[in-house]
Amino acid sequence: MDCIFCRIANREIPARLVYEDDLVVAFEDTNPKAPVHVLIIPKKHIPTNLEIADTDNALVGHMFQVANKIAGERGIAGKGFRLVMNCNEDAGQSVFHIHLHLLGGRSLSWPPG
Ligand code: AMP
């Protein structure tokens, strides 16, 4: 399987890592859409959120907790931030390994484009 995010998690290709533990890795998005744009991924390969199984519930909850921790460290928790997971074509998903986008550091418009 040739998955770019698996390769980042396995340290086969470089990324600007901001967090790692047994379950997840977080790194800077290479094409940031906001002053803070970090991706939180599970080390386990899950192509889209549609494939999240009951046994992944703790893992997915952990992804949110890591996002909260990074938001706190970056000083954006109080002002606010957005967590996004795109799914399939209409949402513009381009990497088929689930990832939470942590976006913040500016006022974010709603609805998204
Ligand atoms: P999505 O469109 O939701 O699938 O988001 C994929 C995100 O991954 C985009 O924001 C890309 O800029 C980002 N991305 C793609 N390749 C890399 C990479 N090698 N390192 C960091 N971010 C990446």
Short mmCIF file of N, CA and C and ligand atoms in Angstrom, two decimals:
data_model
loop_
_atom_site.label_atom_id
_atom_site.label_comp_id
_atom_site.label_asym_id
_atom_site.label_seq_id
_atom_site.Cartn_x
_atom_site.Cartn_y
_atom_site.Cartn_z
N MET A 1 0.85 -1.19 0.00
CA MET A 1 0.00 0.00 0.00
C MET A 1 0.89 1.24 0.00
N ASP A 2 0.62 2.15 -0.91
CA ASP A 2 1.44 3.35 -0.99
C ASP A 2 0.63 4.54 -0.49
N CYS A 3 0.71 4.76 0.81
CA CYS A 3 -0.07 5.84 1.44
C CYS A 3 0.92 6.85 2.02
N ILE A 4 0.81 8.10 1.57
CA ILE A 4 1.78 9.11 1.99
C ILE A 4 1.73 9.35 3.49
N PHE A 5 0.55 9.27 4.08
CA PHE A 5 0.47 9.52 5.53
C PHE A 5 0.98 8.32 6.33
N CYS A 6 0.81 7.09 5.81
CA CYS A 6 1.46 5.94 6.45
C CYS A 6 2.97 6.13 6.40
N ARG A 7 3.46 6.62 5.30
CA ARG A 7 4.91 6.81 5.16
C ARG A 7 5.41 7.89 6.11
N ILE A 8 4.62 8.93 6.33
CA ILE A 8 5.01 9.94 7.33
C ILE A 8 5.00 9.30 8.73
N ALA A 9 3.94 8.54 9.03
CA ALA A 9 3.85 7.91 10.36
C ALA A 9 5.00 6.95 10.60
N ASN A 10 5.45 6.29 9.53
CA ASN A 10 6.56 5.33 9.63
C ASN A 10 7.93 6.00 9.51
N ARG A 11 7.92 7.32 9.40
CA ARG A 11 9.17 8.10 9.26
C ARG A 11 9.94 7.75 7.99
N GLU A 12 9.22 7.33 6.96
CA GLU A 12 9.87 7.03 5.67
C GLU A 12 10.03 8.27 4.83
N ILE A 13 9.17 9.26 5.06
CA ILE A 13 9.34 10.56 4.41
C ILE A 13 9.21 11.63 5.50
N PRO A 14 9.89 12.75 5.30
CA PRO A 14 9.92 13.75 6.37
C PRO A 14 8.63 14.56 6.47
N ALA A 15 8.40 15.04 7.66
CA ALA A 15 7.30 15.98 7.91
C ALA A 15 7.71 16.79 9.13
N ARG A 16 7.08 17.93 9.28
CA ARG A 16 7.35 18.76 10.46
C ARG A 16 6.45 18.27 11.59
N LEU A 17 6.93 17.26 12.30
CA LEU A 17 6.13 16.64 13.35
C LEU A 17 5.96 17.59 14.52
N VAL A 18 4.76 17.63 15.05
CA VAL A 18 4.51 18.44 16.24
C VAL A 18 4.09 17.57 17.43
N TYR A 19 3.73 16.32 17.19
CA TYR A 19 3.31 15.43 18.28
C TYR A 19 3.37 13.99 17.77
N GLU A 20 3.72 13.09 18.67
CA GLU A 20 3.66 11.65 18.35
C GLU A 20 3.46 10.86 19.62
N ASP A 21 2.62 9.83 19.56
CA ASP A 21 2.53 8.83 20.63
C ASP A 21 2.28 7.48 19.97
N ASP A 22 1.87 6.51 20.76
CA ASP A 22 1.70 5.15 20.21
C ASP A 22 0.61 5.07 19.15
N LEU A 23 -0.35 5.97 19.24
CA LEU A 23 -1.54 5.86 18.39
C LEU A 23 -1.61 6.85 17.24
N VAL A 24 -1.05 8.03 17.43
CA VAL A 24 -1.24 9.10 16.44
C VAL A 24 0.06 9.86 16.19
N VAL A 25 0.04 10.58 15.07
CA VAL A 25 1.11 11.52 14.73
C VAL A 25 0.43 12.82 14.31
N ALA A 26 1.04 13.96 14.64
CA ALA A 26 0.54 15.26 14.18
C ALA A 26 1.70 16.00 13.53
N PHE A 27 1.39 16.69 12.43
CA PHE A 27 2.44 17.40 11.70
C PHE A 27 1.83 18.60 10.98
N GLU A 28 2.72 19.52 10.63
CA GLU A 28 2.29 20.73 9.94
C GLU A 28 1.83 20.40 8.52
N ASP A 29 0.71 20.99 8.11
CA ASP A 29 0.26 20.84 6.72
C ASP A 29 1.23 21.63 5.82
N THR A 30 1.61 21.03 4.71
CA THR A 30 2.57 21.68 3.79
C THR A 30 1.93 22.81 2.99
N ASN A 31 0.62 22.88 2.98
CA ASN A 31 -0.08 23.94 2.24
C ASN A 31 -1.08 24.60 3.19
N PRO A 32 -0.58 25.33 4.18
CA PRO A 32 -1.46 25.78 5.28
C PRO A 32 -2.54 26.75 4.80
N LYS A 33 -3.73 26.56 5.34
CA LYS A 33 -4.88 27.41 5.01
C LYS A 33 -5.19 28.40 6.13
N ALA A 34 -4.39 28.39 7.16
CA ALA A 34 -4.56 29.29 8.30
C ALA A 34 -3.22 29.36 9.02
N PRO A 35 -3.02 30.38 9.87
CA PRO A 35 -1.74 30.47 10.58
C PRO A 35 -1.39 29.20 11.36
N VAL A 36 -2.38 28.54 11.91
CA VAL A 36 -2.18 27.21 12.48
C VAL A 36 -2.93 26.22 11.60
N HIS A 37 -2.19 25.27 11.03
CA HIS A 37 -2.82 24.21 10.23
C HIS A 37 -2.00 22.94 10.45
N VAL A 38 -2.49 22.15 11.38
CA VAL A 38 -1.83 20.90 11.78
C VAL A 38 -2.75 19.74 11.42
N LEU A 39 -2.17 18.65 10.95
CA LEU A 39 -2.94 17.44 10.66
C LEU A 39 -2.67 16.41 11.74
N ILE A 40 -3.74 15.81 12.26
CA ILE A 40 -3.62 14.75 13.26
C ILE A 40 -4.09 13.47 12.60
N ILE A 41 -3.22 12.48 12.55
CA ILE A 41 -3.56 11.22 11.87
C ILE A 41 -3.37 10.05 12.83
N PRO A 42 -4.16 8.98 12.63
CA PRO A 42 -3.87 7.75 13.37
C PRO A 42 -2.72 7.02 12.68
N LYS A 43 -1.94 6.28 13.46
CA LYS A 43 -0.92 5.45 12.82
C LYS A 43 -1.57 4.31 12.03
N LYS A 44 -2.74 3.89 12.49
CA LYS A 44 -3.49 2.86 11.76
C LYS A 44 -4.04 3.44 10.45
N HIS A 45 -3.92 2.70 9.38
CA HIS A 45 -4.45 3.17 8.10
C HIS A 45 -5.96 2.97 8.04
N ILE A 46 -6.69 4.08 7.98
CA ILE A 46 -8.15 4.06 7.80
C ILE A 46 -8.40 5.02 6.64
N PRO A 47 -8.94 4.55 5.51
CA PRO A 47 -9.00 5.39 4.31
C PRO A 47 -9.89 6.63 4.45
N THR A 48 -11.09 6.46 4.97
CA THR A 48 -12.01 7.59 5.18
C THR A 48 -12.74 7.35 6.50
N ASN A 49 -13.44 8.37 6.96
CA ASN A 49 -14.20 8.19 8.21
C ASN A 49 -15.29 7.13 8.06
N LEU A 50 -15.66 6.79 6.82
CA LEU A 50 -16.67 5.75 6.62
C LEU A 50 -16.17 4.38 7.07
N GLU A 51 -14.87 4.22 7.14
CA GLU A 51 -14.30 2.93 7.55
C GLU A 51 -13.95 2.89 9.04
N ILE A 52 -14.33 3.92 9.80
CA ILE A 52 -14.06 3.89 11.24
C ILE A 52 -14.96 2.82 11.88
N ALA A 53 -14.33 1.87 12.56
CA ALA A 53 -15.05 0.75 13.18
C ALA A 53 -15.32 1.05 14.66
N ASP A 54 -16.23 0.26 15.24
CA ASP A 54 -16.50 0.41 16.68
C ASP A 54 -15.21 0.32 17.49
N THR A 55 -14.32 -0.54 17.04
CA THR A 55 -13.06 -0.74 17.77
C THR A 55 -12.11 0.45 17.64
N ASP A 56 -12.45 1.39 16.77
CA ASP A 56 -11.62 2.59 16.59
C ASP A 56 -12.12 3.78 17.42
N ASN A 57 -13.20 3.59 18.19
CA ASN A 57 -13.80 4.73 18.88
C ASN A 57 -12.81 5.44 19.80
N ALA A 58 -12.04 4.67 20.55
CA ALA A 58 -11.08 5.30 21.47
C ALA A 58 -9.98 6.02 20.68
N LEU A 59 -9.59 5.42 19.59
CA LEU A 59 -8.55 6.03 18.74
C LEU A 59 -9.02 7.38 18.21
N VAL A 60 -10.24 7.42 17.71
CA VAL A 60 -10.76 8.68 17.14
C VAL A 60 -10.95 9.72 18.24
N GLY A 61 -11.42 9.28 19.39
CA GLY A 61 -11.53 10.22 20.52
C GLY A 61 -10.16 10.77 20.89
N HIS A 62 -9.18 9.93 20.84
CA HIS A 62 -7.81 10.37 21.16
C HIS A 62 -7.33 11.41 20.14
N MET A 63 -7.69 11.24 18.88
CA MET A 63 -7.30 12.24 17.87
C MET A 63 -7.84 13.62 18.26
N PHE A 64 -9.06 13.67 18.74
CA PHE A 64 -9.65 14.96 19.16
C PHE A 64 -8.93 15.51 20.38
N GLN A 65 -8.59 14.63 21.32
CA GLN A 65 -7.87 15.11 22.52
C GLN A 65 -6.50 15.66 22.16
N VAL A 66 -5.82 15.01 21.22
CA VAL A 66 -4.51 15.52 20.77
C VAL A 66 -4.69 16.87 20.07
N ALA A 67 -5.74 16.99 19.26
CA ALA A 67 -6.01 18.28 18.60
C ALA A 67 -6.22 19.37 19.65
N ASN A 68 -6.97 19.06 20.70
CA ASN A 68 -7.21 20.05 21.77
C ASN A 68 -5.91 20.45 22.45
N LYS A 69 -5.07 19.48 22.69
CA LYS A 69 -3.78 19.74 23.34
C LYS A 69 -2.93 20.67 22.47
N ILE A 70 -2.87 20.40 21.18
CA ILE A 70 -2.06 21.23 20.28
C ILE A 70 -2.66 22.63 20.19
N ALA A 71 -3.98 22.71 20.13
CA ALA A 71 -4.63 24.04 20.11
C ALA A 71 -4.26 24.83 21.35
N GLY A 72 -4.22 24.17 22.48
CA GLY A 72 -3.81 24.85 23.71
C GLY A 72 -2.37 25.32 23.63
N GLU A 73 -1.50 24.45 23.14
CA GLU A 73 -0.08 24.80 23.04
C GLU A 73 0.15 25.96 22.08
N ARG A 74 -0.68 26.04 21.03
CA ARG A 74 -0.52 27.10 20.03
C ARG A 74 -1.24 28.38 20.44
N GLY A 75 -1.93 28.35 21.56
CA GLY A 75 -2.59 29.54 22.06
C GLY A 75 -3.85 29.94 21.33
N ILE A 76 -4.51 28.98 20.68
CA ILE A 76 -5.72 29.31 19.91
C ILE A 76 -6.99 28.73 20.53
N ALA A 77 -6.85 28.01 21.64
CA ALA A 77 -8.03 27.35 22.21
C ALA A 77 -9.07 28.37 22.67
N GLY A 78 -8.62 29.44 23.32
CA GLY A 78 -9.56 30.41 23.85
C GLY A 78 -10.29 31.18 22.76
N LYS A 79 -9.58 31.61 21.74
CA LYS A 79 -10.20 32.36 20.64
C LYS A 79 -11.05 31.46 19.76
N GLY A 80 -10.59 30.22 19.60
CA GLY A 80 -11.36 29.27 18.81
C GLY A 80 -10.58 28.71 17.64
N PHE A 81 -11.05 27.57 17.20
CA PHE A 81 -10.39 26.88 16.09
C PHE A 81 -11.40 25.93 15.46
N ARG A 82 -11.00 25.33 14.36
CA ARG A 82 -11.91 24.41 13.66
C ARG A 82 -11.21 23.07 13.43
N LEU A 83 -11.95 22.00 13.63
CA LEU A 83 -11.48 20.65 13.31
C LEU A 83 -12.30 20.14 12.14
N VAL A 84 -11.62 19.69 11.09
CA VAL A 84 -12.29 19.28 9.84
C VAL A 84 -11.77 17.91 9.44
N MET A 85 -12.69 17.04 9.02
CA MET A 85 -12.29 15.79 8.37
C MET A 85 -13.08 15.68 7.08
N ASN A 86 -12.39 15.81 5.96
CA ASN A 86 -13.05 15.72 4.66
C ASN A 86 -13.26 14.26 4.28
N CYS A 87 -14.38 13.98 3.64
CA CYS A 87 -14.71 12.61 3.24
C CYS A 87 -15.09 12.56 1.76
N ASN A 88 -14.25 11.91 0.99
CA ASN A 88 -14.53 11.62 -0.43
C ASN A 88 -14.60 12.89 -1.30
N GLU A 89 -15.04 12.72 -2.51
CA GLU A 89 -14.82 13.69 -3.58
C GLU A 89 -15.44 15.07 -3.32
N ASP A 90 -16.71 15.11 -2.95
CA ASP A 90 -17.36 16.41 -2.82
C ASP A 90 -16.76 17.26 -1.70
N ALA A 91 -16.17 16.62 -0.73
CA ALA A 91 -15.51 17.36 0.36
C ALA A 91 -14.08 17.72 0.01
N GLY A 92 -13.59 17.17 -1.12
CA GLY A 92 -12.23 17.49 -1.54
C GLY A 92 -11.16 16.67 -0.86
N GLN A 93 -11.53 15.49 -0.35
CA GLN A 93 -10.50 14.66 0.28
C GLN A 93 -9.46 14.27 -0.76
N SER A 94 -8.20 14.51 -0.44
CA SER A 94 -7.13 14.22 -1.40
C SER A 94 -6.16 13.16 -0.89
N VAL A 95 -6.14 12.92 0.41
CA VAL A 95 -5.29 11.87 0.98
C VAL A 95 -6.22 10.89 1.71
N PHE A 96 -6.16 9.63 1.28
CA PHE A 96 -7.13 8.65 1.78
C PHE A 96 -6.54 7.85 2.95
N HIS A 97 -6.27 8.61 3.98
CA HIS A 97 -5.86 8.12 5.30
C HIS A 97 -6.40 9.20 6.24
N ILE A 98 -7.35 8.84 7.09
CA ILE A 98 -8.08 9.89 7.82
C ILE A 98 -7.13 10.83 8.54
N HIS A 99 -7.55 12.10 8.56
CA HIS A 99 -6.76 13.14 9.22
C HIS A 99 -7.70 14.23 9.68
N LEU A 100 -7.44 14.71 10.87
CA LEU A 100 -8.16 15.88 11.39
C LEU A 100 -7.33 17.10 11.05
N HIS A 101 -7.95 18.05 10.34
CA HIS A 101 -7.32 19.34 10.13
C HIS A 101 -7.60 20.20 11.37
N LEU A 102 -6.56 20.69 12.00
CA LEU A 102 -6.68 21.67 13.08
C LEU A 102 -6.34 23.02 12.48
N LEU A 103 -7.35 23.89 12.40
CA LEU A 103 -7.20 25.19 11.73
C LEU A 103 -7.51 26.30 12.72
N GLY A 104 -6.64 27.30 12.77
CA GLY A 104 -6.91 28.42 13.66
C GLY A 104 -5.87 29.52 13.48
N GLY A 105 -6.00 30.50 14.35
CA GLY A 105 -5.08 31.63 14.29
C GLY A 105 -5.62 32.79 13.48
N ARG A 106 -6.83 32.63 12.95
CA ARG A 106 -7.53 33.73 12.28
C ARG A 106 -9.02 33.44 12.38
N SER A 107 -9.83 34.44 12.04
CA SER A 107 -11.27 34.24 12.01
C SER A 107 -11.62 33.38 10.79
N LEU A 108 -12.35 32.31 11.00
CA LEU A 108 -12.68 31.37 9.92
C LEU A 108 -14.12 31.58 9.49
N SER A 109 -14.32 31.71 8.20
CA SER A 109 -15.68 31.98 7.72
C SER A 109 -16.54 30.70 7.76
N TRP A 110 -17.84 30.94 7.77
CA TRP A 110 -18.82 29.82 7.73
C TRP A 110 -19.99 30.24 6.87
N PRO A 111 -20.53 29.41 5.99
CA PRO A 111 -20.10 28.03 5.74
C PRO A 111 -18.80 28.00 4.94
N PRO A 112 -18.07 26.87 5.01
CA PRO A 112 -16.86 26.73 4.20
C PRO A 112 -17.22 26.67 2.71
N GLY A 113 -16.28 26.95 1.88
CA GLY A 113 -16.53 26.99 0.43
C GLY A 113 -16.82 25.62 -0.14
P1 AMP B 1 -7.64 16.55 2.45
O1 AMP B 1 -7.89 17.41 1.24
O2 AMP B 1 -8.65 16.74 3.52
O3 AMP B 1 -7.42 15.10 2.08
O4 AMP B 1 -6.30 17.11 3.08
C1 AMP B 1 -5.02 16.65 2.75
C2 AMP B 1 -4.06 17.65 3.30
O5 AMP B 1 -2.79 17.05 3.36
C3 AMP B 1 -3.91 18.93 2.47
O6 AMP B 1 -4.21 20.06 3.28
C4 AMP B 1 -2.46 18.90 2.03
O7 AMP B 1 -1.88 20.19 1.99
C5 AMP B 1 -1.81 18.02 3.07
N1 AMP B 1 -0.63 17.28 2.67
C6 AMP B 1 -0.47 16.51 1.57
N2 AMP B 1 0.74 15.95 1.56
C7 AMP B 1 1.36 16.38 2.69
C8 AMP B 1 2.65 16.12 3.26
N3 AMP B 1 3.54 15.33 2.66
N4 AMP B 1 2.96 16.72 4.44
C9 AMP B 1 2.05 17.52 5.05
N5 AMP B 1 0.82 17.78 4.57
C10 AMP B 1 0.49 17.22 3.40
#
